[in-house]
Coordinates of C-alpha atoms and ligand atoms in Angstrom, one line a residue:
Chain A
M1 CA 91.2 68.6 90.0
A2 CA 88.7 69.8 87.1
K3 CA 86.3 72.4 88.4
T4 CA 82.7 73.6 87.6
L5 CA 82.1 77.3 87.1
A6 CA 80.7 77.8 90.9
E7 CA 83.6 75.7 92.2
K8 CA 86.2 77.8 90.4
I9 CA 84.8 81.1 91.5
L10 CA 84.2 80.0 95.1
S11 CA 87.8 78.7 95.3
E12 CA 89.1 81.8 94.2
K13 CA 87.1 83.9 96.5
S14 CA 87.6 81.8 99.6
Q15 CA 91.2 81.2 98.8
G16 CA 90.8 77.6 99.2
D17 CA 89.9 74.4 97.0
A18 CA 86.1 74.6 96.9
R19 CA 84.1 71.4 96.1
S20 CA 80.4 71.0 95.9
G21 CA 79.1 70.1 99.2
D22 CA 81.8 72.4 101.0
I23 CA 80.8 75.1 103.1
V24 CA 83.1 78.3 102.5
V25 CA 83.2 81.9 103.6
A26 CA 83.6 84.1 100.4
Q27 CA 84.6 87.5 99.7
V28 CA 81.4 89.3 98.0
D29 CA 82.4 91.6 95.3
L30 CA 79.3 93.6 94.8
V31 CA 76.2 93.8 97.0
F32 CA 72.9 95.4 96.3
V33 CA 69.2 95.7 97.7
Q34 CA 65.9 97.1 95.8
D35 CA 63.2 99.3 97.3
T36 CA 61.0 96.3 98.7
T37 CA 63.9 94.5 100.3
G38 CA 66.2 97.4 101.1
P39 CA 64.3 99.1 104.1
L40 CA 64.4 95.8 106.2
T41 CA 68.2 95.3 105.3
I42 CA 68.8 99.0 106.7
D43 CA 66.8 98.1 109.9
E44 CA 69.1 95.0 110.2
F45 CA 72.2 96.5 109.3
R46 CA 71.5 99.1 112.1
K47 CA 70.6 96.6 114.4
L48 CA 73.9 94.9 114.1
G49 CA 75.7 97.9 115.0
F50 CA 77.7 98.5 111.8
E51 CA 79.1 102.2 111.4
R52 CA 80.4 101.8 107.9
L53 CA 79.8 99.6 104.9
A54 CA 82.6 97.1 104.3
N55 CA 82.7 98.3 100.7
P56 CA 80.7 101.4 99.8
K57 CA 82.0 101.7 96.0
K58 CA 80.6 98.3 95.5
T59 CA 77.4 98.6 97.4
F60 CA 74.2 99.8 95.4
L61 CA 70.8 100.7 96.1
F62 CA 67.9 100.6 93.3
L63 CA 64.5 102.2 93.5
D64 CA 63.0 99.9 90.6
H65 CA 60.1 98.0 92.2
A66 CA 57.9 101.0 93.0
A67 CA 59.3 103.3 90.5
P68 CA 58.1 105.9 90.7
S69 CA 56.3 105.4 93.7
P70 CA 52.5 104.8 93.6
N71 CA 51.7 105.6 97.3
H72 CA 53.1 107.3 100.4
Q73 CA 54.4 104.4 102.4
L74 CA 56.6 103.3 99.4
S75 CA 57.6 106.9 99.2
S76 CA 58.7 106.7 102.6
D77 CA 60.7 103.7 102.1
H78 CA 62.4 105.5 99.1
I79 CA 63.3 108.4 101.4
K80 CA 64.9 106.0 103.9
L81 CA 67.0 104.4 101.0
R82 CA 68.3 107.8 99.8
Q83 CA 69.1 109.0 103.2
F84 CA 70.9 105.6 103.6
A85 CA 72.9 106.1 100.3
R86 CA 74.1 109.6 101.4
Q87 CA 74.8 108.7 104.9
F88 CA 76.9 105.8 103.8
G89 CA 78.5 107.0 100.5
C90 CA 77.0 104.4 98.2
R91 CA 75.3 105.0 95.0
L92 CA 71.5 104.7 94.4
Y93 CA 70.1 104.1 91.1
D94 CA 66.8 106.1 91.2
V95 CA 63.3 105.7 89.7
G96 CA 63.7 105.4 85.7
D97 CA 67.3 104.0 86.0
G98 CA 65.9 100.7 85.5
V99 CA 65.5 97.2 87.0
C100 CA 68.5 96.4 89.3
H101 CA 69.3 93.2 87.5
Q102 CA 69.5 94.7 84.2
V103 CA 71.5 97.7 85.3
V104 CA 74.2 95.3 87.3
A105 CA 74.5 93.5 83.9
E106 CA 75.0 96.9 81.7
S107 CA 77.1 98.7 84.4
L108 CA 78.7 96.6 87.2
A109 CA 78.8 92.7 86.8
R110 CA 82.3 91.5 86.1
P111 CA 83.1 88.0 85.1
G112 CA 84.2 85.9 88.3
D113 CA 82.4 88.3 90.6
V114 CA 80.7 87.0 93.7
I115 CA 77.5 89.0 93.5
V116 CA 74.7 89.0 96.2
G117 CA 71.4 90.8 96.1
A118 CA 68.5 91.2 98.0
D119 CA 66.3 89.9 95.2
S120 CA 66.0 86.4 94.1
H121 CA 66.7 87.3 90.3
T122 CA 70.2 88.3 91.2
V123 CA 71.2 84.9 89.2
T124 CA 70.7 87.0 86.2
T125 CA 74.2 88.1 85.8
G126 CA 75.3 84.7 85.9
A127 CA 75.0 85.2 82.2
L128 CA 78.4 87.2 82.6
G129 CA 80.2 84.4 84.4
S130 CA 79.5 86.0 87.7
L131 CA 78.5 83.9 90.7
A132 CA 75.5 85.8 91.5
T133 CA 72.8 85.0 93.8
G134 CA 69.9 86.2 95.8
M135 CA 69.7 86.2 99.8
G136 CA 67.3 87.9 102.3
S137 CA 67.8 91.0 104.0
S138 CA 69.7 89.7 107.2
D139 CA 72.2 87.9 104.8
V140 CA 72.5 90.9 102.9
A141 CA 73.0 93.2 106.1
V142 CA 75.8 91.0 107.2
I143 CA 77.5 91.3 103.7
L144 CA 77.0 95.3 103.8
G145 CA 79.1 95.3 107.1
L146 CA 81.5 92.3 106.7
G147 CA 82.0 92.2 102.8
K148 CA 81.8 88.4 103.0
T149 CA 79.2 85.4 103.6
W150 CA 78.7 81.5 103.9
F151 CA 78.0 79.8 100.8
R152 CA 77.4 75.9 100.4
V153 CA 79.4 75.1 97.3
P154 CA 76.5 73.6 95.0
E155 CA 76.4 70.6 92.8
T156 CA 76.1 71.4 89.4
I157 CA 73.6 70.1 86.8
R158 CA 75.2 70.8 83.2
V159 CA 72.7 71.7 80.8
V160 CA 74.0 71.4 77.0
V161 CA 72.0 73.0 74.1
S162 CA 72.8 72.3 70.7
G163 CA 71.5 73.3 67.2
D164 CA 69.7 76.3 66.1
F165 CA 66.3 77.7 67.3
K166 CA 63.4 77.7 64.6
A167 CA 62.1 81.0 63.5
G168 CA 59.5 82.3 66.4
V169 CA 61.6 80.3 69.1
S170 CA 64.1 82.2 71.5
A171 CA 66.0 81.7 74.8
K172 CA 62.9 82.2 76.7
D173 CA 61.2 79.3 75.3
L174 CA 64.4 77.2 76.1
S175 CA 63.9 78.5 79.8
L176 CA 60.3 77.6 79.9
H177 CA 61.1 74.3 78.3
L178 CA 63.7 73.4 80.7
I179 CA 62.0 74.6 84.0
G180 CA 58.8 72.4 82.9
R181 CA 61.2 69.5 82.4
L182 CA 63.0 70.1 85.5
G183 CA 60.1 71.3 87.7
A184 CA 60.0 74.2 90.2
D185 CA 62.0 72.5 92.6
G186 CA 64.2 70.2 90.3
A187 CA 67.3 72.3 90.7
T188 CA 67.0 73.3 94.3
Y189 CA 70.0 74.2 96.1
K190 CA 72.1 73.5 92.8
A191 CA 73.7 75.5 90.2
L192 CA 72.5 75.0 86.5
E193 CA 75.5 75.7 84.3
F194 CA 74.7 76.2 80.6
G195 CA 76.9 75.4 77.5
G196 CA 76.8 73.8 74.0
D197 CA 77.0 75.6 70.6
T198 CA 73.5 77.2 71.0
V199 CA 74.7 78.9 74.2
D200 CA 78.1 79.7 72.6
R201 CA 76.3 81.5 69.7
M202 CA 73.7 83.0 71.9
S203 CA 73.5 86.9 72.4
L204 CA 74.2 88.2 75.9
S205 CA 70.4 89.3 75.9
G206 CA 69.3 85.8 75.6
R207 CA 72.0 84.4 78.3
L208 CA 70.5 87.0 80.6
T209 CA 67.1 85.5 80.1
I210 CA 68.5 81.9 80.7
A211 CA 70.5 82.9 83.7
N212 CA 67.3 85.0 85.1
M213 CA 65.0 81.9 85.0
A214 CA 67.2 79.4 86.7
V215 CA 65.9 80.4 90.1
E216 CA 62.4 79.2 88.7
A217 CA 63.7 75.8 89.0
G218 CA 64.8 76.4 92.7
A219 CA 68.7 76.9 91.4
K220 CA 71.0 79.2 93.4
L221 CA 72.8 79.9 90.4
G222 CA 72.4 80.1 86.5
L223 CA 76.1 80.1 85.3
L224 CA 77.3 80.6 81.7
P225 CA 81.0 80.9 80.5
S226 CA 82.5 84.4 80.0
D227 CA 83.6 84.3 76.3
E228 CA 84.1 86.5 73.1
I229 CA 80.3 87.3 73.3
T230 CA 80.9 88.6 76.9
R231 CA 83.8 90.5 76.1
D232 CA 82.0 92.3 73.0
Y233 CA 79.1 93.1 75.4
L234 CA 81.2 94.5 78.0
A235 CA 83.2 96.6 75.4
S236 CA 79.6 97.8 74.1
Q237 CA 78.7 99.0 77.6
G238 CA 82.2 101.2 77.7
R239 CA 83.8 98.6 80.3
A240 CA 86.1 96.3 78.1
E241 CA 88.7 96.5 81.0
H242 CA 86.3 94.1 82.9
Y243 CA 86.6 91.3 80.6
R244 CA 88.2 88.0 81.6
P245 CA 87.7 84.7 80.0
L246 CA 86.2 82.1 82.3
S247 CA 84.7 78.4 81.8
P248 CA 84.4 75.4 83.4
D249 CA 86.9 72.6 83.2
A250 CA 86.3 69.9 80.6
K251 CA 86.6 67.1 83.4
A252 CA 84.6 68.7 85.9
S253 CA 82.1 66.6 87.6
Y254 CA 78.5 67.2 87.5
E255 CA 75.4 65.6 89.3
Q256 CA 73.4 65.6 86.2
R257 CA 73.9 66.3 82.4
I258 CA 70.7 67.3 80.4
S259 CA 70.8 67.8 76.6
I260 CA 68.5 69.9 74.7
D261 CA 68.5 70.1 71.0
A262 CA 67.3 73.7 70.2
A263 CA 65.4 72.6 67.0
D264 CA 63.0 70.6 68.7
L265 CA 61.7 73.4 70.9
E266 CA 58.7 75.4 70.1
P267 CA 56.9 78.6 71.3
T268 CA 56.4 77.5 75.1
V269 CA 53.8 79.0 77.6
S270 CA 53.7 78.6 81.5
R271 CA 50.0 78.2 82.5
P272 CA 49.0 79.5 86.0
H273 CA 50.1 79.2 88.6
T274 CA 53.5 77.7 88.6
V275 CA 56.1 78.3 86.2
D276 CA 56.7 74.5 85.4
N277 CA 52.8 74.1 84.4
T278 CA 54.4 74.6 80.6
A279 CA 52.5 73.6 77.2
P280 CA 53.3 74.5 73.6
A281 CA 51.6 77.9 72.9
R282 CA 49.7 76.4 70.0
E283 CA 47.8 74.1 72.4
L284 CA 46.5 77.0 74.4
K285 CA 44.8 78.8 71.2
G286 CA 41.5 80.3 72.3
I287 CA 42.6 81.3 75.8
K288 CA 41.4 85.0 75.7
I289 CA 44.1 87.6 77.3
Q290 CA 42.9 91.0 78.7
Q291 CA 46.5 92.2 79.4
V292 CA 49.8 91.4 77.5
F293 CA 53.0 92.8 79.4
I294 CA 56.4 92.9 77.7
G295 CA 59.1 93.8 80.0
T296 CA 61.1 92.7 83.2
C297 CA 64.6 91.8 84.0
T298 CA 63.6 88.4 82.2
S299 CA 62.8 89.9 78.8
G300 CA 62.6 93.5 78.8
R301 CA 65.6 94.4 76.7
L302 CA 66.5 95.9 73.3
E303 CA 66.5 92.4 71.4
D304 CA 62.8 91.5 73.2
L305 CA 61.2 94.9 72.2
A306 CA 62.8 94.7 68.7
V307 CA 61.0 91.1 68.2
A308 CA 57.8 92.7 69.6
A309 CA 58.1 95.8 67.4
D310 CA 58.8 93.6 64.3
I311 CA 55.4 91.5 65.0
L312 CA 53.2 94.7 65.7
R313 CA 54.8 97.1 63.1
G314 CA 51.8 99.0 61.4
K315 CA 49.0 97.0 63.3
Q316 CA 46.9 97.4 66.2
H317 CA 46.7 95.4 69.3
H318 CA 43.3 93.5 69.7
R319 CA 40.6 95.9 71.3
D320 CA 39.9 93.7 74.2
T321 CA 43.5 93.3 75.0
R322 CA 45.5 96.1 76.5
L323 CA 49.4 96.1 75.8
I324 CA 52.1 97.4 78.5
V325 CA 55.5 97.7 77.7
A326 CA 58.3 98.4 80.3
P327 CA 61.9 98.6 79.0
A328 CA 64.3 96.8 81.6
S329 CA 66.6 100.1 82.1
R330 CA 66.9 103.7 80.8
R331 CA 69.7 102.4 78.4
V332 CA 67.1 99.9 77.0
L333 CA 64.7 102.8 76.5
L334 CA 67.0 105.1 74.8
E335 CA 68.3 102.6 72.4
A336 CA 64.8 101.4 71.6
I337 CA 63.7 105.1 71.1
A338 CA 66.7 105.4 68.7
A339 CA 65.8 102.2 66.9
G340 CA 62.3 103.2 66.5
H341 CA 61.0 100.4 68.3
I342 CA 59.0 102.6 71.0
Q343 CA 57.4 104.6 68.0
T344 CA 56.4 101.4 66.6
L345 CA 55.0 99.8 69.8
A346 CA 53.2 103.2 70.7
Q347 CA 51.4 103.1 67.4
A348 CA 50.2 99.8 67.8
G349 CA 48.5 100.9 70.9
A350 CA 51.1 100.1 73.8
V351 CA 51.3 102.0 77.0
I352 CA 54.9 102.7 77.5
L353 CA 56.1 102.6 81.2
P354 CA 59.0 104.2 82.6
P355 CA 62.0 101.6 83.0
G356 CA 61.7 99.4 86.1
C357 CA 59.5 96.3 87.4
G358 CA 56.3 97.7 85.9
P359 CA 53.2 95.5 86.8
C360 CA 55.6 92.4 87.3
L361 CA 54.7 92.2 91.2
G362 CA 51.2 93.6 91.2
L363 CA 52.4 96.9 92.9
H364 CA 51.1 99.3 90.3
Q365 CA 51.1 100.2 86.5
G366 CA 48.7 97.3 85.2
V367 CA 47.3 95.4 88.3
L368 CA 45.2 92.5 87.4
G369 CA 41.3 92.4 88.4
R370 CA 39.3 89.3 89.4
G371 CA 39.0 87.0 86.7
E372 CA 41.4 88.6 84.3
A373 CA 44.0 86.9 82.4
C374 CA 47.5 88.3 81.6
L375 CA 50.2 87.1 79.3
S376 CA 53.6 88.5 80.6
T377 CA 57.3 88.2 79.6
A378 CA 58.3 87.9 83.2
N379 CA 59.5 85.0 85.1
R380 CA 56.7 84.2 87.8
N381 CA 53.0 83.5 87.5
F382 CA 52.3 82.7 91.2
K383 CA 48.7 83.0 92.2
G384 CA 47.9 86.8 93.3
R385 CA 51.5 88.1 91.9
M386 CA 50.2 90.7 89.5
G387 CA 47.2 91.8 91.6
S388 CA 43.7 90.0 92.4
P389 CA 44.5 86.2 93.7
E390 CA 41.5 85.4 91.3
A391 CA 43.5 86.3 88.0
F392 CA 45.6 84.5 85.7
I393 CA 49.0 84.7 84.7
Y394 CA 50.7 83.1 81.4
L395 CA 54.3 83.4 80.9
A396 CA 56.1 83.5 77.6
S397 CA 58.5 85.0 75.0
P398 CA 58.3 88.5 73.8
A399 CA 57.1 86.9 70.4
T400 CA 54.2 85.0 71.8
A401 CA 53.4 88.1 73.9
A402 CA 53.3 90.4 70.8
A403 CA 51.3 87.6 68.6
T404 CA 49.1 87.6 71.7
A405 CA 48.6 91.3 71.7
L406 CA 47.5 91.4 68.1
T407 CA 44.9 88.4 68.4
G408 CA 43.4 88.7 71.8
E409 CA 44.1 85.1 72.7
I410 CA 47.2 83.0 73.3
T411 CA 48.8 82.7 69.9
D412 CA 51.8 81.0 68.3
P413 CA 53.9 83.7 66.9
R414 CA 54.5 81.4 63.9
E415 CA 51.0 82.4 62.7
V416 CA 51.5 86.1 62.3
L417 CA 55.5 85.8 61.3
Chain B
M1 CA 59.5 71.5 123.6
L2 CA 57.5 73.1 121.0
R3 CA 53.8 72.4 121.1
G4 CA 50.9 73.6 118.9
R5 CA 48.5 72.7 116.3
A6 CA 49.0 71.8 112.6
F7 CA 47.9 74.0 109.8
K8 CA 48.2 72.2 106.7
F9 CA 49.1 73.5 103.2
G10 CA 49.8 72.0 99.8
D11 CA 53.0 72.1 97.4
D12 CA 54.6 75.2 96.0
I13 CA 53.3 77.7 98.5
S14 CA 55.3 80.9 97.2
T15 CA 56.3 84.1 98.9
D16 CA 53.6 85.8 97.2
H17 CA 51.1 83.4 99.0
I18 CA 52.9 84.4 102.2
A19 CA 53.3 88.2 101.7
P20 CA 52.2 89.2 98.3
G21 CA 53.9 92.0 96.2
R22 CA 50.5 94.0 96.0
L23 CA 50.8 94.8 99.8
A24 CA 54.4 95.7 99.7
H25 CA 53.4 99.1 101.1
L26 CA 52.9 97.5 104.3
R27 CA 56.3 96.1 104.6
S28 CA 57.3 98.9 107.0
N29 CA 54.3 98.1 109.2
L30 CA 54.9 94.6 110.1
P31 CA 52.0 93.9 112.4
E32 CA 49.4 95.0 109.6
L33 CA 51.2 93.0 107.1
A34 CA 51.2 89.9 109.4
R35 CA 47.4 90.1 109.4
H36 CA 47.5 89.2 105.9
V37 CA 50.0 86.3 106.2
L38 CA 49.3 83.3 103.9
E39 CA 46.1 85.2 102.7
D40 CA 46.4 84.0 99.1
A41 CA 46.8 80.2 100.5
D42 CA 43.9 80.3 103.2
V43 CA 42.2 83.8 103.9
T44 CA 41.3 82.4 107.4
F45 CA 44.7 81.3 108.5
A46 CA 45.9 84.7 109.8
S47 CA 42.6 84.7 112.0
R48 CA 42.8 81.5 113.4
V49 CA 46.7 80.9 114.0
K50 CA 47.8 80.9 117.6
A51 CA 51.2 81.3 119.3
G52 CA 53.0 78.1 119.1
D53 CA 51.3 76.7 116.0
F54 CA 53.1 75.1 113.3
I55 CA 52.8 75.3 109.5
V56 CA 52.6 71.8 107.9
A57 CA 53.4 72.1 104.0
G58 CA 54.1 69.9 101.1
G59 CA 56.9 70.5 98.9
N60 CA 59.0 73.4 97.7
F61 CA 57.7 75.8 100.7
G62 CA 58.5 79.4 100.3
L63 CA 59.6 79.4 96.7
G64 CA 59.9 82.6 95.0
S65 CA 61.1 86.1 96.3
S66 CA 64.0 86.8 98.7
R67 CA 61.8 89.1 100.7
E68 CA 62.6 88.1 104.3
H69 CA 59.1 89.7 105.2
A70 CA 57.6 86.3 104.3
P71 CA 59.2 84.1 107.2
L72 CA 59.1 87.4 109.4
I73 CA 55.3 87.8 109.2
I74 CA 54.9 83.8 109.6
K75 CA 57.1 84.3 112.8
L76 CA 55.1 87.5 113.9
A77 CA 51.9 85.5 113.5
G78 CA 53.1 83.1 116.2
V79 CA 54.1 80.3 114.3
S80 CA 56.9 78.3 116.1
A81 CA 58.1 76.0 113.3
I82 CA 57.6 75.2 109.6
L83 CA 57.3 71.6 108.8
A84 CA 57.8 70.8 105.1
K85 CA 58.5 67.9 102.7
S86 CA 61.1 70.4 101.0
V87 CA 61.8 74.3 101.4
A88 CA 63.2 76.8 98.6
R89 CA 66.8 77.8 99.0
I90 CA 66.5 81.5 100.2
F91 CA 63.4 81.1 102.3
F92 CA 65.3 78.1 104.1
R93 CA 68.1 80.5 105.0
N94 CA 65.8 83.6 105.8
A95 CA 63.8 81.6 108.1
I96 CA 66.8 80.0 110.2
N97 CA 68.4 83.9 110.0
L98 CA 65.2 85.0 112.0
G99 CA 65.7 82.1 114.3
L100 CA 62.4 80.3 113.0
P101 CA 62.9 76.6 112.6
V102 CA 62.2 74.6 109.2
L103 CA 61.9 71.0 109.6
I104 CA 62.1 68.7 106.7
C105 CA 59.9 65.5 107.2
D106 CA 57.2 63.5 105.7
T107 CA 54.3 65.9 106.4
D108 CA 51.7 63.2 104.6
R109 CA 51.9 61.8 108.2
I110 CA 50.4 64.8 109.8
D111 CA 46.9 65.8 109.3
D112 CA 45.3 69.1 109.6
G113 CA 44.6 70.3 113.3
D114 CA 46.7 67.6 114.8
E115 CA 48.4 68.5 118.0
L116 CA 52.1 68.1 117.6
E117 CA 55.0 68.1 120.1
I118 CA 58.6 68.8 118.8
D119 CA 62.0 68.3 120.5
L120 CA 64.3 70.2 118.3
A121 CA 67.5 68.9 120.2
A122 CA 66.4 65.3 119.9
G123 CA 65.2 65.5 116.2
A124 CA 61.7 64.3 117.0
I125 CA 57.9 65.0 116.2
V126 CA 55.3 63.4 118.0
D127 CA 52.0 63.8 116.7
R128 CA 49.6 63.5 119.7
T129 CA 46.6 63.3 117.9
N130 CA 47.4 59.9 115.9
G131 CA 50.2 59.1 118.2
K132 CA 52.8 58.8 115.3
E133 CA 56.5 59.7 115.8
L134 CA 58.5 61.1 112.9
A135 CA 62.0 62.2 112.3
F136 CA 63.1 65.3 110.5
D137 CA 66.4 65.8 108.5
K138 CA 69.6 67.0 110.2
I139 CA 69.6 71.0 110.1
P140 CA 73.2 71.6 108.4
P141 CA 75.6 72.7 110.9
V142 CA 76.1 76.2 110.0
M143 CA 72.3 76.6 110.0
L144 CA 72.0 75.0 113.4
A145 CA 74.6 77.4 115.0
I146 CA 72.9 80.1 113.7
L147 CA 69.5 78.9 115.0
N148 CA 70.8 78.1 118.1
E149 CA 71.8 81.7 118.8
G150 CA 68.3 82.8 117.9
G151 CA 69.1 84.0 114.3
L152 CA 71.9 85.6 112.2
I153 CA 71.8 89.0 113.9
P154 CA 72.3 87.4 117.4
Y155 CA 75.0 85.3 115.9
I156 CA 77.0 87.8 114.1
K157 CA 76.8 90.3 117.3
K158 CA 78.2 87.4 119.3
Y159 CA 80.9 86.1 117.3
G160 CA 81.9 89.2 114.9
G161 CA 81.5 86.9 111.8
F162 CA 81.1 83.5 110.5
R163 CA 82.9 80.6 112.6
L164 CA 82.6 77.4 110.6
Ligands
SF4_501 S1 61.1 92.8 86.7 FE1 60.0 91.4 88.2 S2 61.0 89.4 88.6 FE2 62.6 91.4 87.9 S3 63.3 92.4 89.7 FE3 61.3 93.3 88.9 S4 60.0 92.5 90.3 FE4 61.6 90.8 90.1

């Protein structure tokens, strides 16, 4: 029988015939926690009485959300994670290495892997054809000890994108458009599987953006095929041997099909306080922005910084709008330095933060005050997420963010290209 | 039988409303974090909620982060069950894993402050204030088995793995 990507991978990893709606117990190939969910996971792992990790070589800890730590309580959490890594013989990526999802994409995820992280944006590496999803601390603690967990094989919504993006439009706009169309719960419990000629040509960077945002429509998975672009990406990260081709069967059965013509899309913005509250950037002209943030696991990669640098080259950010940039990983930072983007952005007045989550979740490094508005390239704009519950968060692409930093108000990047 | 008052909330109450990231430094001090539960949706909730009370929400409750601290501090605040029109996936799993029931039902039929009685085994909710009865969706069997053991940790300790 023809299978979706989710059915294929879960069949392989549960050694059975997994069909949407089935409950299966599957092997987990890679498991990780980060610094805000890890400490509770460790407590629960200890409560379970496990004496060793099921798979220490495939267990990872990341210090990325509060990196470096802004206060002593979070420093204590970091100490706890470092001690756990030493005691149980697993690898810890320390402050400055980058956001977990970006590092997993660069260095760890393989097509066809089942990946579970104690972070909702674990869906990101669905971009490489991994079955990757987020779970809470209890579930992850059990996976640390047993190396497996239960899954409900999800129904799949097939999203087919065709045609070329217009100038100034990118994968981020596609994601925001799709979530606006589906609604913030439009894909709850389901897999979003992407295909079509636009996706076939899309860089891994763009693919990571659309897989990352699948969870903002409630989806459990954002899946893409593993193809030649995946192969080249893995080779560029020095791990060509991890490549295997993977695609859904042509006759797989889908719960729903959505077609999108890339040429119809325009720069899109999510307004406060839900991601599905979208509008074209041009309709929001005049809304003043005090902080522009470019970064995160959604849009903090080399391509994203390059787009921003191109728009800001030789110019200055608006004096009432501070500009904050956080590369998604150390590798991105180094490549952006080598390419000159960091120089360009710093000359335009940007504050360059260490690789990590930066201000994305309101912990440090750009916390919003009462009444302030931020335009961010992240994935969530919930009330209170970046600081004051009386602040406002708009989400957009790196191009829209850079254009907005120049003018001080929400700006369609086509106005400055 | 669960008994308590209904605290009503709207749609799309996220994990940031429940346990905001800016309070991440309190995650290793759960009683303190619980004093801020749902602060960004209703600042008075934490001081008014009593043991046994219910959260009665609209659609897509618990969307957002995988942080288990969100259902954990709801439970620590004394809430005995969450009723919602729909619930986000990770939050649903997390709540059940902590032994906190999440019941999907038509919450429009319940008003803020109503006295409720819930019989989990019978699948019935009785609103003592308006006299209405309503049913909730069946909890999937694997999750019900975990809930019946009081959560995932007691379940795994008892069975040593998943028994489907
Ligand atoms: S960058 Fe933002 S969304 Fe991504 S893992 Fe960090 S906090 Fe979460």
